[in-house]
Amino acid sequence: EAGVAQSPRYKIIEKRQSVAFWCNPISGHATLYWYQQILGQGPKLLIQFQNNGVVDDSQLPKDRFSAERLKGVDSTLKIQPAKLEDSAVYLCASSYGGVQYEQYFGPGTRLTVT
Amino acid sequence: AQSVTQLDSQVPVFEEAPVELRCNYSSSVSVYLFWYVQYPNQGLQLLLKYLSGSTLVESINGFEAEFNKSQTSFHLRKPSVHISDTAEYFCAVRASGSARQLTFGSGTQLTVLP
């Protein structure tokens, strides 16, 4: 069974530029999560999708971050414009159902904003 | 709301020695507890979890953790570590019986020395 795929693995941009990350969850997994992991901290949930609907985006900085999950499969997380403090690893995870099911994590995208 | 404290950011230990990674949590409601492991350049993997029942839970690779409700702790232990156990370990908590999300600790880097 293929795992959660993410691309790109690394990205370096200048502040005020835009960036997008892509995630392909495990086949058949209805729930998809995006986390932000700042160096020295644990992952923090940004947004959770159930199929193509948003379940929780309470910690998503909506003035600059956006995410979509068209057709309930792949997802894209966008930052526009980026700030220095957005430098982090962005993790995508998926699970068969809601939070009671185990989450499977992708390898992450390491973003550096200069 | 829940919070997790991992008391040690780095734990160096010699091969075949025992190790304990400490985790304390704070919550006003009952919780589920988890340990995740992150090997270099890989995504997080679930190592073990406590949902209910026996307070001692074990993983397939020799780790164990004990839920101590009175001390609000969920420390991870292994009696004899291997070089391959070198990784970052994250403790996480979720309120039981709800749709609440995972809250992660800041992680402990375990380095096993030859």
PDB file of C-alpha atoms in Angstrom, chain A:
ATOM      1  CA  GLU A   1       0.000   0.000   0.000  1.00  0.00           C
ATOM      2  CA  ALA A   2       1.467   3.365  -1.016  1.00  0.00           C
ATOM      3  CA  GLY A   3       1.890   5.910   1.752  1.00  0.00           C
ATOM      4  CA  VAL A   4       1.013   9.579   1.880  1.00  0.00           C
ATOM      5  CA  ALA A   5       2.863  11.461  -0.851  1.00  0.00           C
ATOM      6  CA  GLN A   6       3.930  15.075  -0.601  1.00  0.00           C
ATOM      7  CA  SER A   7       5.723  17.420  -2.969  1.00  0.00           C
ATOM      8  CA  PRO A   8       7.967  19.241  -3.140  1.00  0.00           C
ATOM      9  CA  ARG A   9      10.190  17.911  -0.355  1.00  0.00           C
ATOM     10  CA  TYR A  10      12.074  21.188  -0.011  1.00  0.00           C
ATOM     11  CA  LYS A  11      11.271  24.771  -0.992  1.00  0.00           C
ATOM     12  CA  ILE A  12      13.144  28.031  -0.492  1.00  0.00           C
ATOM     13  CA  ILE A  13      11.369  31.308  -1.214  1.00  0.00           C
ATOM     14  CA  GLU A  14      11.732  34.964  -0.326  1.00  0.00           C
ATOM     15  CA  LYS A  15       9.296  36.676   1.987  1.00  0.00           C
ATOM     16  CA  ARG A  16       6.170  38.028   0.318  1.00  0.00           C
ATOM     17  CA  GLN A  17       6.352  35.322  -2.366  1.00  0.00           C
ATOM     18  CA  SER A  18       3.714  32.617  -2.770  1.00  0.00           C
ATOM     19  CA  VAL A  19       4.142  28.879  -2.390  1.00  0.00           C
ATOM     20  CA  ALA A  20       1.973  25.799  -2.749  1.00  0.00           C
ATOM     21  CA  PHE A  21       2.308  22.297  -1.353  1.00  0.00           C
ATOM     22  CA  TRP A  22       0.632  19.178  -2.669  1.00  0.00           C
ATOM     23  CA  CYS A  23      -0.524  16.076  -0.833  1.00  0.00           C
ATOM     24  CA  ASN A  24      -1.867  12.766  -2.110  1.00  0.00           C
ATOM     25  CA  PRO A  25      -3.360  10.695   0.731  1.00  0.00           C
ATOM     26  CA  ILE A  26      -3.568   6.940   1.030  1.00  0.00           C
ATOM     27  CA  SER A  27      -6.202   5.562  -1.303  1.00  0.00           C
ATOM     28  CA  GLY A  28      -9.579   5.278   0.389  1.00  0.00           C
ATOM     29  CA  HIS A  29      -8.765   7.614   3.260  1.00  0.00           C
ATOM     30  CA  ALA A  30     -11.574  10.091   3.740  1.00  0.00           C
ATOM     31  CA  THR A  31      -9.843  12.380   6.212  1.00  0.00           C
ATOM     32  CA  LEU A  32      -6.863  14.573   5.389  1.00  0.00           C
ATOM     33  CA  TYR A  33      -4.880  16.795   7.739  1.00  0.00           C
ATOM     34  CA  TRP A  34      -2.297  19.529   7.242  1.00  0.00           C
ATOM     35  CA  TYR A  35       0.111  20.238  10.104  1.00  0.00           C
ATOM     36  CA  GLN A  36       2.780  22.887  10.600  1.00  0.00           C
ATOM     37  CA  GLN A  37       5.910  21.802  12.469  1.00  0.00           C
ATOM     38  CA  ILE A  38       8.219  24.650  13.439  1.00  0.00           C
ATOM     39  CA  LEU A  39      11.768  23.684  14.401  1.00  0.00           C
ATOM     40  CA  GLY A  40      11.888  22.582  18.029  1.00  0.00           C
ATOM     41  CA  GLN A  41       8.114  22.218  18.324  1.00  0.00           C
ATOM     42  CA  GLY A  42       5.582  19.477  17.805  1.00  0.00           C
ATOM     43  CA  PRO A  43       3.210  19.438  14.843  1.00  0.00           C
ATOM     44  CA  LYS A  44       0.290  21.848  15.022  1.00  0.00           C
ATOM     45  CA  LEU A  45      -2.913  21.132  13.134  1.00  0.00           C
ATOM     46  CA  LEU A  46      -3.738  23.745  10.493  1.00  0.00           C
ATOM     47  CA  ILE A  47      -6.761  22.193   8.798  1.00  0.00           C
ATOM     48  CA  GLN A  48      -8.714  18.942   8.653  1.00  0.00           C
ATOM     49  CA  PHE A  49     -10.824  17.783   5.713  1.00  0.00           C
ATOM     50  CA  GLN A  50     -13.466  15.072   5.715  1.00  0.00           C
ATOM     51  CA  ASN A  51     -13.811  14.126   2.055  1.00  0.00           C
ATOM     52  CA  ASN A  52     -13.847  17.570   0.413  1.00  0.00           C
ATOM     53  CA  GLY A  53     -15.394  19.448   3.344  1.00  0.00           C
ATOM     54  CA  VAL A  54     -13.537  21.371   6.052  1.00  0.00           C
ATOM     55  CA  VAL A  55     -14.010  19.932   9.551  1.00  0.00           C
ATOM     56  CA  ASP A  56     -11.616  22.156  11.494  1.00  0.00           C
ATOM     57  CA  ASP A  57      -9.607  25.161  10.320  1.00  0.00           C
ATOM     58  CA  SER A  58      -9.555  27.052  13.600  1.00  0.00           C
ATOM     59  CA  GLN A  59      -5.741  27.331  13.644  1.00  0.00           C
ATOM     60  CA  LEU A  60      -5.287  28.217   9.989  1.00  0.00           C
ATOM     61  CA  PRO A  61      -4.079  31.832   9.479  1.00  0.00           C
ATOM     62  CA  LYS A  62      -6.729  32.574   6.926  1.00  0.00           C
ATOM     63  CA  ASP A  63      -5.319  35.951   5.917  1.00  0.00           C
ATOM     64  CA  ARG A  64      -2.414  34.197   4.179  1.00  0.00           C
ATOM     65  CA  PHE A  65      -3.033  30.445   4.209  1.00  0.00           C
ATOM     66  CA  SER A  66      -5.579  28.591   2.135  1.00  0.00           C
ATOM     67  CA  ALA A  67      -6.226  24.937   1.450  1.00  0.00           C
ATOM     68  CA  GLU A  68      -8.484  22.943  -0.773  1.00  0.00           C
ATOM     69  CA  ARG A  69      -9.311  19.340  -1.384  1.00  0.00           C
ATOM     70  CA  LEU A  70     -11.130  19.129  -4.645  1.00  0.00           C
ATOM     71  CA  LYS A  71     -12.874  15.828  -5.392  1.00  0.00           C
ATOM     72  CA  GLY A  72     -12.048  14.597  -1.904  1.00  0.00           C
ATOM     73  CA  VAL A  73      -8.657  13.151  -2.814  1.00  0.00           C
ATOM     74  CA  ASP A  74      -5.560  15.327  -3.376  1.00  0.00           C
ATOM     75  CA  SER A  75      -5.082  18.513  -1.425  1.00  0.00           C
ATOM     76  CA  THR A  76      -3.141  21.736  -1.890  1.00  0.00           C
ATOM     77  CA  LEU A  77      -1.984  24.105   0.842  1.00  0.00           C
ATOM     78  CA  LYS A  78      -1.039  27.626  -0.258  1.00  0.00           C
ATOM     79  CA  ILE A  79       0.711  30.499   1.495  1.00  0.00           C
ATOM     80  CA  GLN A  80       0.358  33.960   0.005  1.00  0.00           C
ATOM     81  CA  PRO A  81       2.298  36.066   0.895  1.00  0.00           C
ATOM     82  CA  ALA A  82       4.869  34.160   2.931  1.00  0.00           C
ATOM     83  CA  LYS A  83       6.467  35.557   6.067  1.00  0.00           C
ATOM     84  CA  LEU A  84       9.735  34.604   7.734  1.00  0.00           C
ATOM     85  CA  GLU A  85       7.837  32.901  10.559  1.00  0.00           C
ATOM     86  CA  ASP A  86       6.250  30.499   8.066  1.00  0.00           C
ATOM     87  CA  SER A  87       9.558  28.627   7.830  1.00  0.00           C
ATOM     88  CA  ALA A  88       8.640  25.128   8.980  1.00  0.00           C
ATOM     89  CA  VAL A  89       7.950  21.589   7.857  1.00  0.00           C
ATOM     90  CA  TYR A  90       4.440  21.139   6.499  1.00  0.00           C
ATOM     91  CA  LEU A  91       3.110  17.663   7.151  1.00  0.00           C
ATOM     92  CA  CYS A  92       0.171  16.021   5.482  1.00  0.00           C
ATOM     93  CA  ALA A  93      -1.580  13.080   7.104  1.00  0.00           C
ATOM     94  CA  SER A  94      -4.575  10.963   6.222  1.00  0.00           C
ATOM     95  CA  SER A  95      -6.836   8.529   8.023  1.00  0.00           C
ATOM     96  CA  TYR A  96      -9.638   6.163   7.081  1.00  0.00           C
ATOM     97  CA  GLY A  97     -12.189   8.114   9.054  1.00  0.00           C
ATOM     98  CA  GLY A  98     -12.287  10.736  11.773  1.00  0.00           C
ATOM     99  CA  VAL A  99      -9.898  11.394  14.618  1.00  0.00           C
ATOM    100  CA  GLN A 100     -10.509   8.006  16.211  1.00  0.00           C
ATOM    101  CA  TYR A 101      -8.634   6.351  13.352  1.00  0.00           C
ATOM    102  CA  GLU A 102      -4.843   6.216  13.100  1.00  0.00           C
ATOM    103  CA  GLN A 103      -3.262   9.021  11.131  1.00  0.00           C
ATOM    104  CA  TYR A 104      -0.594   8.173   8.542  1.00  0.00           C
ATOM    105  CA  PHE A 105       1.910  10.934   7.870  1.00  0.00           C
ATOM    106  CA  GLY A 106       3.760  11.906   4.734  1.00  0.00           C
ATOM    107  CA  PRO A 107       7.460  12.865   4.746  1.00  0.00           C
ATOM    108  CA  GLY A 108       6.698  16.580   4.830  1.00  0.00           C
ATOM    109  CA  THR A 109       7.756  19.655   2.882  1.00  0.00           C
ATOM    110  CA  ARG A 110      10.499  21.752   4.434  1.00  0.00           C
ATOM    111  CA  LEU A 111       9.848  25.447   3.683  1.00  0.00           C
ATOM    112  CA  THR A 112      12.520  28.090   4.203  1.00  0.00           C
ATOM    113  CA  VAL A 113      11.469  31.723   3.858  1.00  0.00           C
ATOM    114  CA  THR A 114      14.383  34.167   3.492  1.00  0.00           C
TER     115      THR A 114
END
